[in-house]
Short mmCIF file of C-alpha atoms in Angstrom, two decimals:
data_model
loop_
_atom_site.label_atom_id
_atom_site.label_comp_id
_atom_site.label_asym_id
_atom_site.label_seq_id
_atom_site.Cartn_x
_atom_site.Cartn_y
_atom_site.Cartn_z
CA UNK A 1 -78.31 164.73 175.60
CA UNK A 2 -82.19 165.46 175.91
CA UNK A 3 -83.16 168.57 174.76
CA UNK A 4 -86.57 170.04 175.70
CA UNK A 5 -88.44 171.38 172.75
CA UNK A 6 -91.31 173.82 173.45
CA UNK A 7 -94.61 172.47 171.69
CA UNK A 8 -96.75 174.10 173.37
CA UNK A 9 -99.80 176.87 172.12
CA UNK A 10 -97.71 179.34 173.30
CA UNK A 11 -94.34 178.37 171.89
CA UNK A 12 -94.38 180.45 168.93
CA UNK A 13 -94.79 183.78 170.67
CA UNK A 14 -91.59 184.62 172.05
CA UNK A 15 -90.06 184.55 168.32
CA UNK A 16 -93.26 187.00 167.08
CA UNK A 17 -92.90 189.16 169.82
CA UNK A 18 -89.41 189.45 169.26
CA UNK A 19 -89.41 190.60 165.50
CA UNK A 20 -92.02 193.11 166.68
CA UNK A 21 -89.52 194.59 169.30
CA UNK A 22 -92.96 193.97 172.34
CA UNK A 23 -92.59 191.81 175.20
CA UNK A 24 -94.90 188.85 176.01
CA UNK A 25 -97.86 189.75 178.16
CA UNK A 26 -99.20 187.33 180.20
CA UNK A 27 -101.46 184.90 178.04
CA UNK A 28 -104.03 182.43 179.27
CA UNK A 29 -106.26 180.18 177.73
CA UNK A 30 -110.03 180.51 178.91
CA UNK A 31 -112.98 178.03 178.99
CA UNK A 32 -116.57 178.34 179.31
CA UNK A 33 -118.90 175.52 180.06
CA UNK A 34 -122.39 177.17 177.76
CA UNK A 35 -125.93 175.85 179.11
CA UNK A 36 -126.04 173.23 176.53
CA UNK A 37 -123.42 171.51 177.73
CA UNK A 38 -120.39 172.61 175.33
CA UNK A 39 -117.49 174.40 175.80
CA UNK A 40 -116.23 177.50 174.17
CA UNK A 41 -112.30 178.26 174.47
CA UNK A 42 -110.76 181.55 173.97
CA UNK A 43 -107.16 183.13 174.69
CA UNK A 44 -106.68 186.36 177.11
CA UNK A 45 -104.01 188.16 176.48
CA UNK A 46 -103.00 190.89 179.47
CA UNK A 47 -103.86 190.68 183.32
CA UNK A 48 -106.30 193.66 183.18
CA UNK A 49 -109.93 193.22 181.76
CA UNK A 50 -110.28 192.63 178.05
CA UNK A 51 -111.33 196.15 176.43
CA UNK A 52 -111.02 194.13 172.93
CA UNK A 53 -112.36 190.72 171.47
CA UNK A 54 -111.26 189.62 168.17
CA UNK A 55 -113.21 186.64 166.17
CA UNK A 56 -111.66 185.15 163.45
CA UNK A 57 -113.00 183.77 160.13
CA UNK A 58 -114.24 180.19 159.12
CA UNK A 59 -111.63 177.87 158.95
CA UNK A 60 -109.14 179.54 161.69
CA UNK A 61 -109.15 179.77 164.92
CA UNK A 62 -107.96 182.30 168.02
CA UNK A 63 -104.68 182.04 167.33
CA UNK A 64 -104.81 183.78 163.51
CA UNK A 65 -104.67 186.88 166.09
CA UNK A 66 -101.19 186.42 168.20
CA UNK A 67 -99.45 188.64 166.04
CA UNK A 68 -101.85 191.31 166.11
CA UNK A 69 -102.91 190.78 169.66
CA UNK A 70 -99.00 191.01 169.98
CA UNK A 71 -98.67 194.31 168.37
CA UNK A 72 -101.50 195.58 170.13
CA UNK A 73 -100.25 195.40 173.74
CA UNK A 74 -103.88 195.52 175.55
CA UNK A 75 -106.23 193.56 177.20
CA UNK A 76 -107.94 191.51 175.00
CA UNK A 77 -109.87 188.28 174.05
CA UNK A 78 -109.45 185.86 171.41
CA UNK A 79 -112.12 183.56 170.67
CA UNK A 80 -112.81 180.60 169.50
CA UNK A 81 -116.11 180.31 167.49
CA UNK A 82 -117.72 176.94 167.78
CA UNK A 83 -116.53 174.48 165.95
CA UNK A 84 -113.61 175.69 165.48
CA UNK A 85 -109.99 175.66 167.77
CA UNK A 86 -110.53 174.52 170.95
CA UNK A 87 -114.33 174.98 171.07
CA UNK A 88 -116.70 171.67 170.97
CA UNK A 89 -118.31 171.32 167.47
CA UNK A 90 -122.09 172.04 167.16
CA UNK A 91 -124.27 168.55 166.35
CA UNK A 92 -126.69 170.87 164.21
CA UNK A 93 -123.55 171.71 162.02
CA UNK A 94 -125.03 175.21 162.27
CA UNK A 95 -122.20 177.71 162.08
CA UNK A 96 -124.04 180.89 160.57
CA UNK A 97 -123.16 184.10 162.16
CA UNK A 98 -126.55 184.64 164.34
CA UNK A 99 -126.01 180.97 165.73
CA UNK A 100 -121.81 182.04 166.76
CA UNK A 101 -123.15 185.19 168.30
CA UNK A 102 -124.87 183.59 170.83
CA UNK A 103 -121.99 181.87 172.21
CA UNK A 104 -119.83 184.92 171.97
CA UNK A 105 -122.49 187.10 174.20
CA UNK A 106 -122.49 184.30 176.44
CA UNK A 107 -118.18 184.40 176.73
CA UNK A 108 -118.49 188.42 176.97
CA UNK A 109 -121.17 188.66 179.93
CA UNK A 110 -118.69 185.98 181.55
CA UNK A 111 -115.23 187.17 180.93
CA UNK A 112 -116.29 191.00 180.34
CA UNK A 113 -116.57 194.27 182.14
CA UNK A 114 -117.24 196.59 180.36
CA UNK A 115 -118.55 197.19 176.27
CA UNK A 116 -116.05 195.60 173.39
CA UNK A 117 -114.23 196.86 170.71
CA UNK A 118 -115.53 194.14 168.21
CA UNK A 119 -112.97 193.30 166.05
CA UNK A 120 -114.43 190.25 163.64
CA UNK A 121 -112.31 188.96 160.29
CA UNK A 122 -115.09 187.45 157.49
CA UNK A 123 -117.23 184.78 159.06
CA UNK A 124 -116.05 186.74 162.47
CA UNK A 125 -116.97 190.23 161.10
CA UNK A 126 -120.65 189.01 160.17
CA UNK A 127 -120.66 187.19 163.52
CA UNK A 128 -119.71 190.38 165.09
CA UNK A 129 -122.32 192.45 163.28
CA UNK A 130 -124.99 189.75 164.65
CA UNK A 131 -123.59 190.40 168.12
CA UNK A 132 -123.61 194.03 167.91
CA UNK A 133 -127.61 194.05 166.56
CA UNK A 134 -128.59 191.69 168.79
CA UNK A 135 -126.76 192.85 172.08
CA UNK A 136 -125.90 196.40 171.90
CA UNK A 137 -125.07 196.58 175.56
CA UNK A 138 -122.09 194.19 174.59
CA UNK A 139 -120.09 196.13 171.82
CA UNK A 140 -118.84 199.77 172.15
CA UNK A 141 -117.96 199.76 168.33
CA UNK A 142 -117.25 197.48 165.18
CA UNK A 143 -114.77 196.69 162.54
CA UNK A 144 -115.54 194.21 160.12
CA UNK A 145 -112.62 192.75 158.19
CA UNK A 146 -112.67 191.67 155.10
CA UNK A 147 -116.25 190.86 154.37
CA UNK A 148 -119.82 192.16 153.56
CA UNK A 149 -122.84 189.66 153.13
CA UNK A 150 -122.53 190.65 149.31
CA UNK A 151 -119.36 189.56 148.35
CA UNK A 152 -118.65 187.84 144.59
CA UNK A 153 -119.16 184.69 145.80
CA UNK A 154 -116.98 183.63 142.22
CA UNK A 155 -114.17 185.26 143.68
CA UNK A 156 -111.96 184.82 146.70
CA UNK A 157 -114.69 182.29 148.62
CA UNK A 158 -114.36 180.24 145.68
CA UNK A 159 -110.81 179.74 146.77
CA UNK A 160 -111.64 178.83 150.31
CA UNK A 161 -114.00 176.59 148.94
CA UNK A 162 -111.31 174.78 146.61
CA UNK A 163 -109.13 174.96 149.98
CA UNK A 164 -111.54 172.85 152.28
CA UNK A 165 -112.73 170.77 149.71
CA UNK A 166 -110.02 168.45 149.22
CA UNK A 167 -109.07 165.50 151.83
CA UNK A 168 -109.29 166.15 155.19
CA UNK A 169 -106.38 164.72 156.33
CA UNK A 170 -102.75 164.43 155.36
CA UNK A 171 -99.10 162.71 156.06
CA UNK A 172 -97.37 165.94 157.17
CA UNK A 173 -98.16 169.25 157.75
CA UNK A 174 -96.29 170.32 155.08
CA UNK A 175 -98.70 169.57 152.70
CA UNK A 176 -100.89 171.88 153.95
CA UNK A 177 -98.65 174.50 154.23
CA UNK A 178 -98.07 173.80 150.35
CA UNK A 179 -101.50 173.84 149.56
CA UNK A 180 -102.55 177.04 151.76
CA UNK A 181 -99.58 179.02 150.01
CA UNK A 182 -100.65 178.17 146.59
CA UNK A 183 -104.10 179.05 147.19
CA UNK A 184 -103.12 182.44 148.32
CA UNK A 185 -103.83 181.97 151.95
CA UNK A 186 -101.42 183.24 154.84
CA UNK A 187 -98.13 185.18 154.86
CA UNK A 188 -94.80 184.02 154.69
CA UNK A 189 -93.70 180.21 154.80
CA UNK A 190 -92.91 180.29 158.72
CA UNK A 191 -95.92 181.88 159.36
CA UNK A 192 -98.08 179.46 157.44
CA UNK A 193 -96.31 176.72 158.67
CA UNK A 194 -96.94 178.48 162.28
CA UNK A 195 -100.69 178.61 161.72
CA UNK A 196 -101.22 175.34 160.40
CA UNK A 197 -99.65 174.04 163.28
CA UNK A 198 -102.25 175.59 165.74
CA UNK A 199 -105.56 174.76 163.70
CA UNK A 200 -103.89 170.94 163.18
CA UNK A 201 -103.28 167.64 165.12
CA UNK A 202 -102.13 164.65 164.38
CA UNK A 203 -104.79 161.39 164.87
CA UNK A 204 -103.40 158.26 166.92
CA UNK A 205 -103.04 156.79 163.21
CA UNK A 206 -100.46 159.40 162.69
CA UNK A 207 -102.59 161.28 159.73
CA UNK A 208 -103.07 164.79 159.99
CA UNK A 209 -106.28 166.78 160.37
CA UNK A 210 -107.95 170.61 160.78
CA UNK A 211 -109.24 170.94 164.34
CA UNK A 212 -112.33 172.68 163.12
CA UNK A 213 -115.30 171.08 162.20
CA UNK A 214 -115.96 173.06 158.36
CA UNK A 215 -112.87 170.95 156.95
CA UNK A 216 -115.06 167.71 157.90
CA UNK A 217 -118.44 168.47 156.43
CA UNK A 218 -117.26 168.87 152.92
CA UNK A 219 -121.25 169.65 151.61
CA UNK A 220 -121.37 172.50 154.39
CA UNK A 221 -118.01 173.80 153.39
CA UNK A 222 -119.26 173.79 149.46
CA UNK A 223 -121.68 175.54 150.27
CA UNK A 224 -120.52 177.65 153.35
CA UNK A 225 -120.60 181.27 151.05
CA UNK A 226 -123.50 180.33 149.07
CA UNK A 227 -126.60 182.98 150.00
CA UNK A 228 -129.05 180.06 151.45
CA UNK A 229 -132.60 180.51 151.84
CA UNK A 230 -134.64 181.66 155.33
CA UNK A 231 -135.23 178.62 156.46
CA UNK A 232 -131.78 177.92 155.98
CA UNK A 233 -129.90 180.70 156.17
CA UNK A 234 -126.07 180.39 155.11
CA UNK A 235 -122.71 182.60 156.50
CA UNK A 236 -123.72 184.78 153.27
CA UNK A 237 -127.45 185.02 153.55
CA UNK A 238 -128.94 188.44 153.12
CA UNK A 239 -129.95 188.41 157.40
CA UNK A 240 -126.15 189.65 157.40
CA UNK A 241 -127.42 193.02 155.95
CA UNK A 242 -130.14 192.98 158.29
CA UNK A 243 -127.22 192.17 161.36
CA UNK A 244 -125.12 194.94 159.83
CA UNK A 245 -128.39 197.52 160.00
CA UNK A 246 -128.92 196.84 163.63
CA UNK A 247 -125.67 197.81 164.66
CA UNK A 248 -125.70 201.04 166.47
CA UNK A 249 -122.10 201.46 167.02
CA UNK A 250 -119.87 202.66 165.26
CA UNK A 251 -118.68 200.84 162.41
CA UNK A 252 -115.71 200.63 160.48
CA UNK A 253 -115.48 197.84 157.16
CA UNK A 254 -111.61 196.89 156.65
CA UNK A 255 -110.93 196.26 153.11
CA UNK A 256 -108.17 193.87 152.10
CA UNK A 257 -106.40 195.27 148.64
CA UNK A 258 -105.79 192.03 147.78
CA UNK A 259 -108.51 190.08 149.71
CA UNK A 260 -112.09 189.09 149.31
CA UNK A 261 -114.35 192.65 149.71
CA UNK A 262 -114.10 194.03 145.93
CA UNK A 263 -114.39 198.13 145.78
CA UNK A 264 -117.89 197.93 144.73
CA UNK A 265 -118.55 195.62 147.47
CA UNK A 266 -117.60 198.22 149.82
CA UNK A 267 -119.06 201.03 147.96
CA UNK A 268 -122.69 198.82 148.29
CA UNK A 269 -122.16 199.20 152.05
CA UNK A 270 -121.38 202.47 152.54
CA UNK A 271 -124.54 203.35 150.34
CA UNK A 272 -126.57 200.84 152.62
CA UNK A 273 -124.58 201.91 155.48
CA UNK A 274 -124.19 206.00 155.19
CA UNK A 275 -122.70 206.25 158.55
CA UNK A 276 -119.60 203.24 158.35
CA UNK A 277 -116.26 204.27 157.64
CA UNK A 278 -114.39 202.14 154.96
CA UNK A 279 -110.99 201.63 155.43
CA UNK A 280 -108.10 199.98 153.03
CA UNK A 281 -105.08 197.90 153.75
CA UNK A 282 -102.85 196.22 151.45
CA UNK A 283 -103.34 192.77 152.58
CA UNK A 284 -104.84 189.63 151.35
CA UNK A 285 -108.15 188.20 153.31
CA UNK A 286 -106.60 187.09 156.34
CA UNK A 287 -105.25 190.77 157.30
CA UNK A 288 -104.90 189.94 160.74
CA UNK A 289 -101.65 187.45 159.59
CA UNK A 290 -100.32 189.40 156.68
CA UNK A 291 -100.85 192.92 157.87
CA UNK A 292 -100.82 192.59 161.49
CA UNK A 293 -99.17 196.16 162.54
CA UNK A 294 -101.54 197.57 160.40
CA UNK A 295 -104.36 196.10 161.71
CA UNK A 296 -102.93 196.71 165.21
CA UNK A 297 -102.28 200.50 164.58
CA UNK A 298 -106.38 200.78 163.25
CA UNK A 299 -107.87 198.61 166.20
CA UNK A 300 -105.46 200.82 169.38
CA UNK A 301 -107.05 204.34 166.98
CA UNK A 302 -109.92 202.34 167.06
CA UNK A 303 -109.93 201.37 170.85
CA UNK A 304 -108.45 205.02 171.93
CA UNK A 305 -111.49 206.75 170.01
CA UNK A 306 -114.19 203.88 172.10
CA UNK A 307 -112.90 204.69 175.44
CA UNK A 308 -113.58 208.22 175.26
#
């Protein structure tokens, strides 16, 4: 007897809704031709118009937020930064926050109605902070997870870095599962083994590699939380305190107990930033996977408050 097996994107969100006690909400997979010819992908969860968009960090892609999104029960996007998920890769290799946020205001005038609650983890939260300076008229409010542009770059990046700097491709997904657990990355073994899945595939040789494009440019991704210089500005480079100075929104920093965004480093924002709430959650850096109702229950305050 054949028995269908559901491989699909979307296959793993029955079981997550279910140990949240939520239905499903319609989900839909968007994509937007940009005027340089390349696409950028991004998931909609809910038939109404997104009130929320969530970008992820460097390394991940849209689907780090099902749970979360899951949790949430709203309209909402999820999208893909360049170069990463389903979105083409950039030929400039340039995947610094200003650069992302460009593509991002492009999705939002396109799949948008009204101002977003921005809701960007690392790479994403800096990215969102560029969007927010840049195009006010696009973001109703902030929250930055797990990252400020003056984070110990000795610490918890050092461990990202370790992570993307071995071989880019593998014999099973397992061995990436192995190797994201015991570098502290993800949750529990079914949900790492869930998320590698979605930011995998396998080649026609049958190897395994990361969809996005920082696993393949192994100088970029040594150097990918390094501070850079002007002229070439890294994810880290001090233009992300400029970004994060621009924002006239409210803005709240999410602090992972266990992740990357030390108490000082917090404490340096709030004295740059008087006006930004800091907010803690015992998680590691990806908060969105191992503290998702959390997260949820901060973005829905976070969303009631905006839409008043």
């Amino acid at each position: 007897m054949h028995v269908a097996i559901d491989i699909t994107e979307f296959s793993y969100l029955p079981a997550q809704a279910e140990a949240l006690g939520v239905p499903v909400p319609p989900v839909e997979r968007l994509t937007l031709i940009l005027p340089d010819g390349r696409t950028l992908s991004a998931l909609r969860f809910g038939a109404e118009a997104p009130r929320i968009t969530l970008l992820h960090g460097a390394g991940l892609n849209a689907h780090t937020w099902d749970t979360t999104a899951l949790a949430l029960q709203q309209p909402l996007l999820a999208i893909d930064l360049a170069g990463h998920g389903d979105s083409s890769w950039r030929d400039d290799l340039d995947y610094t926050p200003r650069t992302l946020a460009a593509d991002v205001a492009l999705a939002l005038d396109r799949w948008a109605t009204e101002p977003q609650l921005v809701v960007g983890q690392s790479l994403g939260g800096l990215t969102g902070a560029a969007l927010a300076a840049a195009r006010p008229d696009l973001v109703a409010e902030l929250v930055v997870v797990d990252i400020t542009p003056g984070i110990d770059t000795s610490a918890g990046p050092a461990a990202l870095r370790e992570f993307y700097a071995g071989p880019t491709d593998f014999a099973t997904r397992d061995e990436l599962v192995d190797r994201a657990i015991a570098l502290g990355f993800g949750g529990s073994r079914p949900e790492t083994e869930r998320g590698v899945f979605l930011n995998t595939r396998v080649r026609t040789d049958g190897r395994v590699e990361w969809k996005h494009h920082f696993a393949h440019l192994a100088a970029q991704a040594l150097s990918a939380h390094a501070p850079g210089s002007d002229a070439a500005p890294s994810v880290l480079h001090e233009t992300g305190w400029a970004d994060l100075d621009g924002v006239s929104a409210p803005l709240t920093l999410v602090r992972a107990a266990r992740g990357f965004v030390s108490e000082a480093d917090a404490a340096d924002l709030q004295q740059r930033l008087p006006a930004a709430q800091v907010i803690v959650i015992d998680a590691t850096h990806n908060v969105q996977e191992t503290a998702p109702r959390e997260l949820a229950a901060l973005i829905a305050s976070a969303s009631a408050r905006s839409a008043l």
